[in-house]
Short mmCIF file of C-alpha atoms in Angstrom, two decimals:
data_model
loop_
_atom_site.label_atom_id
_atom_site.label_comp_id
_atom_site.label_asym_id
_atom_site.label_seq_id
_atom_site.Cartn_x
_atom_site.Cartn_y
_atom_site.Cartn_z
CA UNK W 1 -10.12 47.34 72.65
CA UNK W 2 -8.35 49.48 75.21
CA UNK W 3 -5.95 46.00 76.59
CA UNK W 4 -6.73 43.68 79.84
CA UNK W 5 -8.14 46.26 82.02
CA UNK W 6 -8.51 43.68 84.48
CA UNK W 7 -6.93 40.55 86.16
CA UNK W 8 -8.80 38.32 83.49
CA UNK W 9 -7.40 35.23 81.16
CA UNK W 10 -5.66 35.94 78.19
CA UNK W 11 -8.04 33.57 76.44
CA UNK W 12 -11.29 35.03 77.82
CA UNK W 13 -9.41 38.59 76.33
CA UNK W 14 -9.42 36.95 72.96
CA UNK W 15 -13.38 36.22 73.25
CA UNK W 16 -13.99 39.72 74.50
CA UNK W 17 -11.96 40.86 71.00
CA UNK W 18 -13.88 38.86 68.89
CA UNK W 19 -16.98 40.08 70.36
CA UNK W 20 -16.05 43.50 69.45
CA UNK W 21 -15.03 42.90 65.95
CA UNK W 22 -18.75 41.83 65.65
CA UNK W 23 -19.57 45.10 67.60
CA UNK W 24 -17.90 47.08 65.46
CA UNK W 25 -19.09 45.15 61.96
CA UNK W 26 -22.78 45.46 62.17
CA UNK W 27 -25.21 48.16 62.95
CA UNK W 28 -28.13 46.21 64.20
CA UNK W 29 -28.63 43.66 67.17
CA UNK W 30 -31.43 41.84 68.70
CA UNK W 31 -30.79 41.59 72.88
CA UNK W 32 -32.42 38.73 74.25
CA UNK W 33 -31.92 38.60 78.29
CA UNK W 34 -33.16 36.59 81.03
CA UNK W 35 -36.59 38.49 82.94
CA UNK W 36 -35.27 38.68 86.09
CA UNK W 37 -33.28 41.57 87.47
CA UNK W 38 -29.99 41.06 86.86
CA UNK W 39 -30.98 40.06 82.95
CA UNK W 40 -32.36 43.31 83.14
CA UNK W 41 -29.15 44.90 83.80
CA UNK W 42 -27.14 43.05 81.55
CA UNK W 43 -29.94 44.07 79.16
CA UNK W 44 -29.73 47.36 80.10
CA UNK W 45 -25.92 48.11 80.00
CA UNK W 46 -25.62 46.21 76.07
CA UNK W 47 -28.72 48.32 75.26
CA UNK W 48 -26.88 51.52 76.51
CA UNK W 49 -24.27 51.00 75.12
CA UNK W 50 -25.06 49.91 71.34
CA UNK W 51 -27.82 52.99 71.47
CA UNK W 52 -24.53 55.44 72.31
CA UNK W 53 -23.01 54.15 69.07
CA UNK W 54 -25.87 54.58 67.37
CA UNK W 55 -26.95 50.83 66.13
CA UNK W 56 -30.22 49.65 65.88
CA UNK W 57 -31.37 47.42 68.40
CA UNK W 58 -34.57 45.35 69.87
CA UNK W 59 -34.79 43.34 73.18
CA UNK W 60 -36.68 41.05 74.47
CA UNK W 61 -36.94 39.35 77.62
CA UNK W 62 -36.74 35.06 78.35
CA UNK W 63 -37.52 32.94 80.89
CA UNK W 64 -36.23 29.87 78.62
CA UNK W 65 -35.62 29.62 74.73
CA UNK W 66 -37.64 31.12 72.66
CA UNK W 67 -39.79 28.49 69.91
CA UNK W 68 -38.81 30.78 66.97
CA UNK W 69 -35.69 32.57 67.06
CA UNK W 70 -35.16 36.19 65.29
CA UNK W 71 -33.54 36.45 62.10
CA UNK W 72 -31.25 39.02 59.95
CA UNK W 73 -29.33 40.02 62.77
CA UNK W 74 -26.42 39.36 64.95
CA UNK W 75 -28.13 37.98 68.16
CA UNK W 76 -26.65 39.05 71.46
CA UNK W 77 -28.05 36.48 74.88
CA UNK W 78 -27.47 37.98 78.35
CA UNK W 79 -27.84 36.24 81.50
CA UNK W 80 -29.13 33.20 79.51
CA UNK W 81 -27.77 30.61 77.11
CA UNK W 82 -25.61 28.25 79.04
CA UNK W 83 -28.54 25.71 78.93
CA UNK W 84 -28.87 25.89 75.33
CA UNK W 85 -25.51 25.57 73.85
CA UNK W 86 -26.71 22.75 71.33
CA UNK W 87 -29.76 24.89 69.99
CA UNK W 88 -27.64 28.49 69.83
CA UNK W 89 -24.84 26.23 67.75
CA UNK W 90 -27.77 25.87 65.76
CA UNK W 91 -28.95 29.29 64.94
CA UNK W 92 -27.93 30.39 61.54
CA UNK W 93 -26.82 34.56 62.77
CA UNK W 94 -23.98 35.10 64.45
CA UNK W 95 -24.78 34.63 68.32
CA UNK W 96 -23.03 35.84 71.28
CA UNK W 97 -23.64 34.33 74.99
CA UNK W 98 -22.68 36.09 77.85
CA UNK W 99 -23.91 34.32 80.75
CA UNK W 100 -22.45 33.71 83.96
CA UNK W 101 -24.24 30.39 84.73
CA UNK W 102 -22.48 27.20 84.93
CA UNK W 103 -22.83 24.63 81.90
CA UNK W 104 -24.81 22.27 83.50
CA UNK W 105 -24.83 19.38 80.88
CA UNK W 106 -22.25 16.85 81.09
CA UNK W 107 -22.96 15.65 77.20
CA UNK W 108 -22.31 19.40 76.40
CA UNK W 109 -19.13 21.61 76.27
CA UNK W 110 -18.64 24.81 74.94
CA UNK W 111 -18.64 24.83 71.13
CA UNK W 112 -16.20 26.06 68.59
CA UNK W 113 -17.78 27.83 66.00
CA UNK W 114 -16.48 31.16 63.70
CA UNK W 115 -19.90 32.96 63.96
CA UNK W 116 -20.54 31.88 67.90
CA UNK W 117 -18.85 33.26 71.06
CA UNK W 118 -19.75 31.81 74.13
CA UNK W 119 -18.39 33.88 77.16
CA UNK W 120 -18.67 31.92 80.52
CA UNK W 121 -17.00 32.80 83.04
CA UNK W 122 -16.57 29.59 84.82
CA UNK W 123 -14.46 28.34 81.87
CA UNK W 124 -11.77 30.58 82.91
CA UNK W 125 -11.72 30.06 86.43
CA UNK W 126 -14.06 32.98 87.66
CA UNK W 127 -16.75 31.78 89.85
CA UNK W 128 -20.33 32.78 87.86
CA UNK W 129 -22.04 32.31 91.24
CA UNK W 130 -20.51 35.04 93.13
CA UNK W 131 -17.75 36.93 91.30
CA UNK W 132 -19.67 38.05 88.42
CA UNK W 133 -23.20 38.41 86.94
CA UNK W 134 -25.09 38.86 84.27
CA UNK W 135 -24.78 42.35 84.49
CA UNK W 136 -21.68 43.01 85.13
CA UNK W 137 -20.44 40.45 82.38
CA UNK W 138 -22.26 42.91 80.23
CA UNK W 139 -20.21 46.02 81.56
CA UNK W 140 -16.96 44.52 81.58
CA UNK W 141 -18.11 44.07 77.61
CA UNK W 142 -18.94 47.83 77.27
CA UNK W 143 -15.86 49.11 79.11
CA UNK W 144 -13.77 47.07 76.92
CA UNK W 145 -15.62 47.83 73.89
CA UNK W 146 -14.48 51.65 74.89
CA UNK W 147 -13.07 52.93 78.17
CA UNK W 148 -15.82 55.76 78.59
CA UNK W 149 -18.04 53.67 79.20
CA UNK W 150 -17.91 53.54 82.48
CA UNK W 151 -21.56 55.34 83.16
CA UNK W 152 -23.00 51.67 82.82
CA UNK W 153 -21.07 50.70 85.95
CA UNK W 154 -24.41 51.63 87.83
CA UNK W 155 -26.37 49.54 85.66
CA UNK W 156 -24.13 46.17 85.55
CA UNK W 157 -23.54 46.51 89.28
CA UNK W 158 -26.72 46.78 90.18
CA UNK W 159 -27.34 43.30 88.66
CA UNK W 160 -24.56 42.01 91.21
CA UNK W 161 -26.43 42.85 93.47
CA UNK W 162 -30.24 41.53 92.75
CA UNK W 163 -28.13 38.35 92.05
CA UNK W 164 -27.20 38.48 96.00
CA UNK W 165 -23.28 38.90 95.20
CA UNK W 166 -22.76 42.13 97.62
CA UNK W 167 -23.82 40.27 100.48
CA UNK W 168 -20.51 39.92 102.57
CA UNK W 169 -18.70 42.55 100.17
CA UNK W 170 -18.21 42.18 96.13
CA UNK W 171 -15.72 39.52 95.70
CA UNK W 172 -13.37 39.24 92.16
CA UNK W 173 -14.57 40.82 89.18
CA UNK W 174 -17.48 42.88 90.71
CA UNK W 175 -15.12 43.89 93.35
CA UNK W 176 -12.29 45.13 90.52
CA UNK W 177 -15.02 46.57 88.40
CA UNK W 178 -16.53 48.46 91.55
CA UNK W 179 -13.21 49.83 92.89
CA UNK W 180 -12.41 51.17 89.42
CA UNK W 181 -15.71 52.87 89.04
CA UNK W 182 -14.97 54.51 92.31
CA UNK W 183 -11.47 55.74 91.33
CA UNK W 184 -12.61 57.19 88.29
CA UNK W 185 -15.74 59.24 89.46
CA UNK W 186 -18.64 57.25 88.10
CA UNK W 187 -20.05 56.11 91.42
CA UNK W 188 -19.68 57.55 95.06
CA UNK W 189 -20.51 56.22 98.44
CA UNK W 190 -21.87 56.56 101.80
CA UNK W 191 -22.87 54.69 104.55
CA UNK W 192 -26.04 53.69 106.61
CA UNK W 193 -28.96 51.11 106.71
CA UNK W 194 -30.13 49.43 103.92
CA UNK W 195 -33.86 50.75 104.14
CA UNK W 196 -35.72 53.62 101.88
CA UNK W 197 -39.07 55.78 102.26
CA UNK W 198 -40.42 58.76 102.71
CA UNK W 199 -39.98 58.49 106.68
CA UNK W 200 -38.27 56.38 109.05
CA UNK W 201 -41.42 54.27 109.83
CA UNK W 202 -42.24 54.42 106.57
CA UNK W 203 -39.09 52.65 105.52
CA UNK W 204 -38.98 50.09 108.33
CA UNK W 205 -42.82 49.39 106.99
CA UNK W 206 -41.70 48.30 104.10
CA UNK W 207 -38.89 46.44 104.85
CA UNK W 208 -38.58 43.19 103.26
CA UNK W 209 -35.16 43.19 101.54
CA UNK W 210 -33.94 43.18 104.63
CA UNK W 211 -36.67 41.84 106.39
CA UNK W 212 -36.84 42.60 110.00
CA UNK W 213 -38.96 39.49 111.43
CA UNK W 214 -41.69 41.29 114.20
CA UNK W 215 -41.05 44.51 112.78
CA UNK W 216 -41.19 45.10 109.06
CA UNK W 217 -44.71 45.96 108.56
CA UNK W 218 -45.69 46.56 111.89
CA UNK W 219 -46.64 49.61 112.57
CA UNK W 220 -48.14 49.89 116.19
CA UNK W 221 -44.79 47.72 116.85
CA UNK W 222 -42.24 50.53 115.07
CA UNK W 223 -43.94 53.57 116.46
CA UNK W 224 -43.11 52.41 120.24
CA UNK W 225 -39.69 51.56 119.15
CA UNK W 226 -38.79 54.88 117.76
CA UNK W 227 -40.73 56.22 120.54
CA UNK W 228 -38.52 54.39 123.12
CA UNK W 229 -35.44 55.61 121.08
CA UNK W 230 -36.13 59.12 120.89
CA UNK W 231 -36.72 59.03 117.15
CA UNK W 232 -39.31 60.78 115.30
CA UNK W 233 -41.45 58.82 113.38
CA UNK W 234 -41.62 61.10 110.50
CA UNK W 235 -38.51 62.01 110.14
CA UNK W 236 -36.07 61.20 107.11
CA UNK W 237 -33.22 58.52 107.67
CA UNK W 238 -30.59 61.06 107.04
CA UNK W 239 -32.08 63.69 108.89
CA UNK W 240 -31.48 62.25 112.44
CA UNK W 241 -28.18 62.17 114.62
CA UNK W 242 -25.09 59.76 114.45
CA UNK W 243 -25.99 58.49 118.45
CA UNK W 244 -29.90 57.85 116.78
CA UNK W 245 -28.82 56.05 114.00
CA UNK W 246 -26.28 54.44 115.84
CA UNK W 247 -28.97 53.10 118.29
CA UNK W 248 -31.64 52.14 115.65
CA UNK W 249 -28.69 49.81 114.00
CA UNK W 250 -28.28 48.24 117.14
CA UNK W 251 -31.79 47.39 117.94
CA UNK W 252 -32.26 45.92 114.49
CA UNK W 253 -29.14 44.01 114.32
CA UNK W 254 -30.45 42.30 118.28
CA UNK W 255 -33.54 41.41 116.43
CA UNK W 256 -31.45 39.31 113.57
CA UNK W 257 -28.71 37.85 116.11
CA UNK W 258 -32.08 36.55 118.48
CA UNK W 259 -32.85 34.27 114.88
CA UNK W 260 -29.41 33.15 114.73
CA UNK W 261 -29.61 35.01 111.43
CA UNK W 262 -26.09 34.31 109.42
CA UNK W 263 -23.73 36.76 110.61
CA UNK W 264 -22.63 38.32 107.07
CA UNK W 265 -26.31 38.53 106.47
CA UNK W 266 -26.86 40.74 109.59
CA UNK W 267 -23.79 42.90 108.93
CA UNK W 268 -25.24 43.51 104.89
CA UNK W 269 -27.93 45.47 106.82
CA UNK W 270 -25.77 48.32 106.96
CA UNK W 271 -22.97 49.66 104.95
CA UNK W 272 -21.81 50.82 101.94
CA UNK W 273 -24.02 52.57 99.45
CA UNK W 274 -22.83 53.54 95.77
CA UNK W 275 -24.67 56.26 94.18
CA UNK W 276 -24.11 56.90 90.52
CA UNK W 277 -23.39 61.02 90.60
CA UNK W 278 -24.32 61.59 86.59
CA UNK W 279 -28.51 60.78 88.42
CA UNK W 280 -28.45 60.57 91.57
CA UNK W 281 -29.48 56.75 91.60
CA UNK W 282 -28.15 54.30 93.90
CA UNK W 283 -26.95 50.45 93.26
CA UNK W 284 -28.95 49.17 96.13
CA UNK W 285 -31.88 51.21 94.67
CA UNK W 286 -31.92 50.44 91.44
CA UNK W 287 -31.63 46.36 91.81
CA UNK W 288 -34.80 46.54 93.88
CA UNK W 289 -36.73 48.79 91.30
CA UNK W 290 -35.42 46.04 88.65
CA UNK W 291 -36.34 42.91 90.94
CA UNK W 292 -39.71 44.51 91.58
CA UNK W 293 -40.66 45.22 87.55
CA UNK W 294 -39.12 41.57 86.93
CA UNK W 295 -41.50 40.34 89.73
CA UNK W 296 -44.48 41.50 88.44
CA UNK W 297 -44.09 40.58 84.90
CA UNK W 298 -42.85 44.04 84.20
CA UNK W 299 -38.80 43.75 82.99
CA UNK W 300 -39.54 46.11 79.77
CA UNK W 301 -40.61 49.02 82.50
CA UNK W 302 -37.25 47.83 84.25
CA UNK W 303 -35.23 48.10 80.81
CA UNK W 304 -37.29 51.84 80.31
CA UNK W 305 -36.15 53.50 83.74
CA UNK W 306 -32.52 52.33 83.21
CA UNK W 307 -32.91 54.11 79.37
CA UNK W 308 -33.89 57.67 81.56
CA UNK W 309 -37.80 57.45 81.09
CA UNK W 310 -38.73 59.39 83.94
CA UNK W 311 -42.53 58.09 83.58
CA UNK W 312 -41.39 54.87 84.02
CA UNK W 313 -38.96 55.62 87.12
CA UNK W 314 -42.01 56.61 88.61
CA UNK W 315 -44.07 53.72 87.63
CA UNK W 316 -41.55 51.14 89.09
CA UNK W 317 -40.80 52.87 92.53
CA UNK W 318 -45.17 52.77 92.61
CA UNK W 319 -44.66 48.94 91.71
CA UNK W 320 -41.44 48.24 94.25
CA UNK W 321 -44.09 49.95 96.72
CA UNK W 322 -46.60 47.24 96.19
CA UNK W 323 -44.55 44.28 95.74
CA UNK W 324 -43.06 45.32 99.11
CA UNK W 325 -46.52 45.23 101.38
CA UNK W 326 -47.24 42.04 99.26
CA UNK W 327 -43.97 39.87 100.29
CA UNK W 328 -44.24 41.17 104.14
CA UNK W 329 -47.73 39.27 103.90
CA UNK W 330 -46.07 36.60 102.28
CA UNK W 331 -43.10 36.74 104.75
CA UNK W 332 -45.17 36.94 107.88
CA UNK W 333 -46.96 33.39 107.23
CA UNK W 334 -43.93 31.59 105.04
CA UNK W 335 -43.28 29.99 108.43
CA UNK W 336 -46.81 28.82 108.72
CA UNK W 337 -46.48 27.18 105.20
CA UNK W 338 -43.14 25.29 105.25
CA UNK W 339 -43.31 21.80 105.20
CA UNK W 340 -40.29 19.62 105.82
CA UNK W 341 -38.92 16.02 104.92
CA UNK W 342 -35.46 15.37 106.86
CA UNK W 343 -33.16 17.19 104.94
CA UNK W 344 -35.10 19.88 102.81
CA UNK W 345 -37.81 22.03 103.66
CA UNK W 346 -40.30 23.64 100.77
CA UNK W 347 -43.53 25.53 100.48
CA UNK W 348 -46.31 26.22 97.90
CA UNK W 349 -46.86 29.54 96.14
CA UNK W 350 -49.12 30.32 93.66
CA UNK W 351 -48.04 32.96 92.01
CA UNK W 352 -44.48 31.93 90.07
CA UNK W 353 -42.29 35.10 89.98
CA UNK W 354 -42.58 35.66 93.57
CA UNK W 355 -41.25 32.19 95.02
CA UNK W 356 -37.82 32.30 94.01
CA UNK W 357 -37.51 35.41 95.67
CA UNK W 358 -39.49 34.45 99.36
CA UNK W 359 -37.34 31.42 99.20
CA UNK W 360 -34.49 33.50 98.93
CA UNK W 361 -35.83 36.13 101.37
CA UNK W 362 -37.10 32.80 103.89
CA UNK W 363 -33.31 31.71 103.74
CA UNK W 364 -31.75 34.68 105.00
CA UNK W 365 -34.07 35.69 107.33
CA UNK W 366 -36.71 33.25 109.24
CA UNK W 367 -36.02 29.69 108.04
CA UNK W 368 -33.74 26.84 109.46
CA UNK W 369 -30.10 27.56 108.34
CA UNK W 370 -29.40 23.55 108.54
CA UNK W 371 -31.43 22.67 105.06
CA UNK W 372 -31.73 24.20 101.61
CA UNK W 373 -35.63 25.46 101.02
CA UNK W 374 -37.38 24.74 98.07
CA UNK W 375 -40.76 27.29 96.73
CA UNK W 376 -42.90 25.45 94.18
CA UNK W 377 -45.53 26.86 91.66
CA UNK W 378 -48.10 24.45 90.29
CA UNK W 379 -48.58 25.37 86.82
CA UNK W 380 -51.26 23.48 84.08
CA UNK W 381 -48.95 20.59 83.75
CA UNK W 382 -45.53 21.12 85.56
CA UNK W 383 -44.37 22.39 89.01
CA UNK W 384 -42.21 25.20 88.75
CA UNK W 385 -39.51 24.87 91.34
CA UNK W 386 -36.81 27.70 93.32
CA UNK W 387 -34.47 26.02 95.42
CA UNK W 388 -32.35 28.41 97.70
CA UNK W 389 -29.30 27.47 100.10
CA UNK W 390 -26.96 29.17 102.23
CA UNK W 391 -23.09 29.99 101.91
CA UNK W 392 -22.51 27.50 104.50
CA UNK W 393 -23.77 25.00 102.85
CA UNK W 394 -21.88 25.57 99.62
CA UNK W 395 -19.26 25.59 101.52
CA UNK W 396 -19.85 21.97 102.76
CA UNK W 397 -20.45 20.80 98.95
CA UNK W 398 -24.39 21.25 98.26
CA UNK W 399 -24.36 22.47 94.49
CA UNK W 400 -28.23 23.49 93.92
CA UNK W 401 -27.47 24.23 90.41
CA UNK W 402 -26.28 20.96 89.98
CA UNK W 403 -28.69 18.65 91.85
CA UNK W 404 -31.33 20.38 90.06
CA UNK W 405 -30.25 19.44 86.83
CA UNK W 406 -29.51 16.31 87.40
CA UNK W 407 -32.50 15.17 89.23
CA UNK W 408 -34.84 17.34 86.83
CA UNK W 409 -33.55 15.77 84.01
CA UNK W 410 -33.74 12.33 85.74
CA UNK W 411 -37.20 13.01 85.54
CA UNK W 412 -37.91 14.21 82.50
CA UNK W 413 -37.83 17.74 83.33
CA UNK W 414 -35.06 20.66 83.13
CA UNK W 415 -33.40 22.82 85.74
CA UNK W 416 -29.87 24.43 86.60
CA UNK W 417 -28.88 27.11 88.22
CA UNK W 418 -25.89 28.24 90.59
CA UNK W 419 -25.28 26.37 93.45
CA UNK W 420 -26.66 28.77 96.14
CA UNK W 421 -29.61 29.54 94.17
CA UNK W 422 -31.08 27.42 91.16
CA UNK W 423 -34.50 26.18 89.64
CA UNK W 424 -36.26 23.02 88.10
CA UNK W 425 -39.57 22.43 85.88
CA UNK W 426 -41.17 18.98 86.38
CA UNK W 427 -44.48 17.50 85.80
CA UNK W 428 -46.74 17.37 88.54
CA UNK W 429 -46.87 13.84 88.47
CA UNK W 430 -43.06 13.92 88.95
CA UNK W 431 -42.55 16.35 91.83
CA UNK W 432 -42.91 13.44 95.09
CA UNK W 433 -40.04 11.69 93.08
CA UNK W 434 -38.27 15.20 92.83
CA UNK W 435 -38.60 16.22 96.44
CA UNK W 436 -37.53 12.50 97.96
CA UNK W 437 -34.44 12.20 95.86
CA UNK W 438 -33.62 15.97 96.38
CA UNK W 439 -34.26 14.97 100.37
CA UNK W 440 -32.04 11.85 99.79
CA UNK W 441 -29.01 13.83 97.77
CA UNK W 442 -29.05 16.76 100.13
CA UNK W 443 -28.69 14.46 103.16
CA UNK W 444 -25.82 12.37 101.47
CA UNK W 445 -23.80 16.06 100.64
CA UNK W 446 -24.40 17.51 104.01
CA UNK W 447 -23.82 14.44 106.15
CA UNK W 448 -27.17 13.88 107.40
CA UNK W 449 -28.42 10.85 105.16
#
């Protein structure tokens, strides 16, 4: 262990060692990470990094605990296991969480067992929600583990980022871990808009992460406008002039401030870009590749690009290219489908991996900023549920994580989550029940019931 690189606890150092005294004392692992994006990364980075050391290892990607859990080997959870502290106490192999979601459970607390370690942020004062992810977790494990290890600082901070933490800057950890990959050469940066493709229209067509209400997808609509500024069409982002890009900024940013968009919202349009120089990849990049594979059901193509399988680089960005046209559609009519009770508002979507993220897209960029929104999957017996909020409203005390839990479980259901952004499962004949009392506990925390 190369000492507290960082401005963490002493006792969250002493995890960290034990961790790598299990590391360093067996030579096969199993992985298990959440599916979405930033499990992917925290996948990614651990995989990395026991493959440079030469152990043997297999992954495998959750959306909750697994019925029969793998056996003969140390086990290894990323992104997950803060929900299931009872059942991992259970597991005979020696386990180790790191997960950056809050313990939900007030019957549960973090054990204390000789063949567990349970790394959690939040237990030593380091906010899970925005300071750290799953991904990073996992590279602040590698870079102590050994100080070259810095290559994964792509990987883990590109899990930040799906996770929404760069919006208005990395904050704490992320922020330490960033400016340190900086300083020592293992990412570089530039600035300019946060769109991609082939051509300038191109990349405002698909648009979605930001999303450009009016214009993202719109083709007649973006021709005129880089007509009117002078722009060519067909050119490349990075081929045009300062004054151009300077104006095309502008005219997007107008088009977020007439929606009363959130202000740090409209200024994570454009900024800083970190681009990893050992492949030329990007953070911003790679998260959306990552959310895109995890979107469609796809997070072992996710874990294969970030392992340098060209093929399957090429295979996501094809994917990332659908999945874009398919939540514009879904963007343009969210509107249309939003139905509201006083204090929440919530839509139906059928298919289940693309909710959470047109909540979260709805949230920043075309929905009322007054009340969380809440996307809902019917399944064959339960409703799936995404709830998204806004800083502001964490700010005021709304804890979606939290409510979630509490008013899943009062139901007979599960959820958790972090309180800008959480999730539920309850049986269809429970969700009325679910949305009132969500209605009545959200009006109660932000004044309005």
């Amino acid at each position: 262990m190369e000492g507290n690189l960082f401005d963490i606890p002493g006792d969250l150092e002493k995890k960290f060692e034990k961790t790598i005294s299990i590391l360093d004392d067996h030579d096969r692992f199993r992985l298990i990470t959440h599916y979405d994006a930033d499990g992917i990364s925290a996948g990614a980075v651990l995989s990395r990094t026991v493959m440079k050391y030469q152990k043997g290892f297999h992954t495998t990607f959750i959306d909750s605990f697994p019925e029969k859990v793998p056996k003969g080997s140390p086990i290894i959870f990323t992104d997950i296991g803060n929900s299931y502290l009872d059942r991992i106490s259970e597991i005979e192999e020696t386990v180790i969480v790191l997960d950056h979601h809050e313990v939900r459970d007030n019957n549960s607390s973090i054990p204390d067992l000789e063949d567990k370690v349970f790394i959690n942020p939040h237990d030593h004062g380091i906010d899970g929600s925005q300071e750290v992810s799953g991904g990073t977790l996992a590279l602040l494990l590698a870079i102590t583990y050994d100080n070259t290890n810095w290559e994964e600082a792509l990987y883990g901070l590109a899990g930040a980022a799906a996770d929404k933490q760069a919006i208005g800057g990395f904050t704490g950890l992320n922020l330490q871990l960033l400016e340190a990959s900086l300083d020592k050469g293992h990412l570089e940066k530039r600035t300019g808009l946060f769109i991609d493709g082939e051509s300038i229209q191109n990349a405002l067509m698909k648009a979605c992460d930001p999303y450009f209400p009016g214009i993202s997808g719109e083709k007649k609509k973006i021709k005129k406008i880089l007509e009117d500024l002078e722009i060519d069409p067909d050119a490349k982002l990075e081929s045009i002039g300062l004054e151009k890009k300077r104006k095309l900024n502008s005219l997007l940013v107008l088009s977020l401030l007439k929606r009363d968009i959130p202000v740090d919202v409209i200024e994570s349009i454009y900024g800083t870009h970190y681009i990893s120089p050992h492949d030329g990849l990007e953070v911003d990049i790679l998260y959306k590749l990552l959310n895109s594979c995890a979107r469609n059901d796809r997070p072992g193509l996710g874990l294969s690009l970030c392992l340098g399988d060209n093929k399957a680089f090429y295979e996501a960005k094809e994917i990332r290219d659908r999945y874009r046209k398919q939540m514009i559609e879904n963007l343009k009519t969210l509107e249309e489908r939003i139905e509201k009770k006083e204090n929440i508002q919530y839509f139906y979507e059928e298919k289940k991996t693309r909710k959470g993220e047109l909540a979260g897209l709805g949230m920043l960029y075309l929905l009322e900023q007054d009340m969380p929104v809440l996307g809902l999957t019917e399944l064959d017996e339960d409703v799936d549920i995404s709830a998204r909020a806004t800083k502001n409203m964490v700010e005021q005390g709304l804890d979606m994580g939290e409510l979630c839990d509490r008013l899943a479980e009062r139901l007979g259901g599960d959820g958790g989550g972090h309180d800008i952004a959480a999730g539920a499962t309850v049986e269809k004949d429970k969700i009325d029940a679910f949305l009132k009392a969500m209605d009545e506990e959200v009006g109660k925390l932000l004044g309005s019931g």
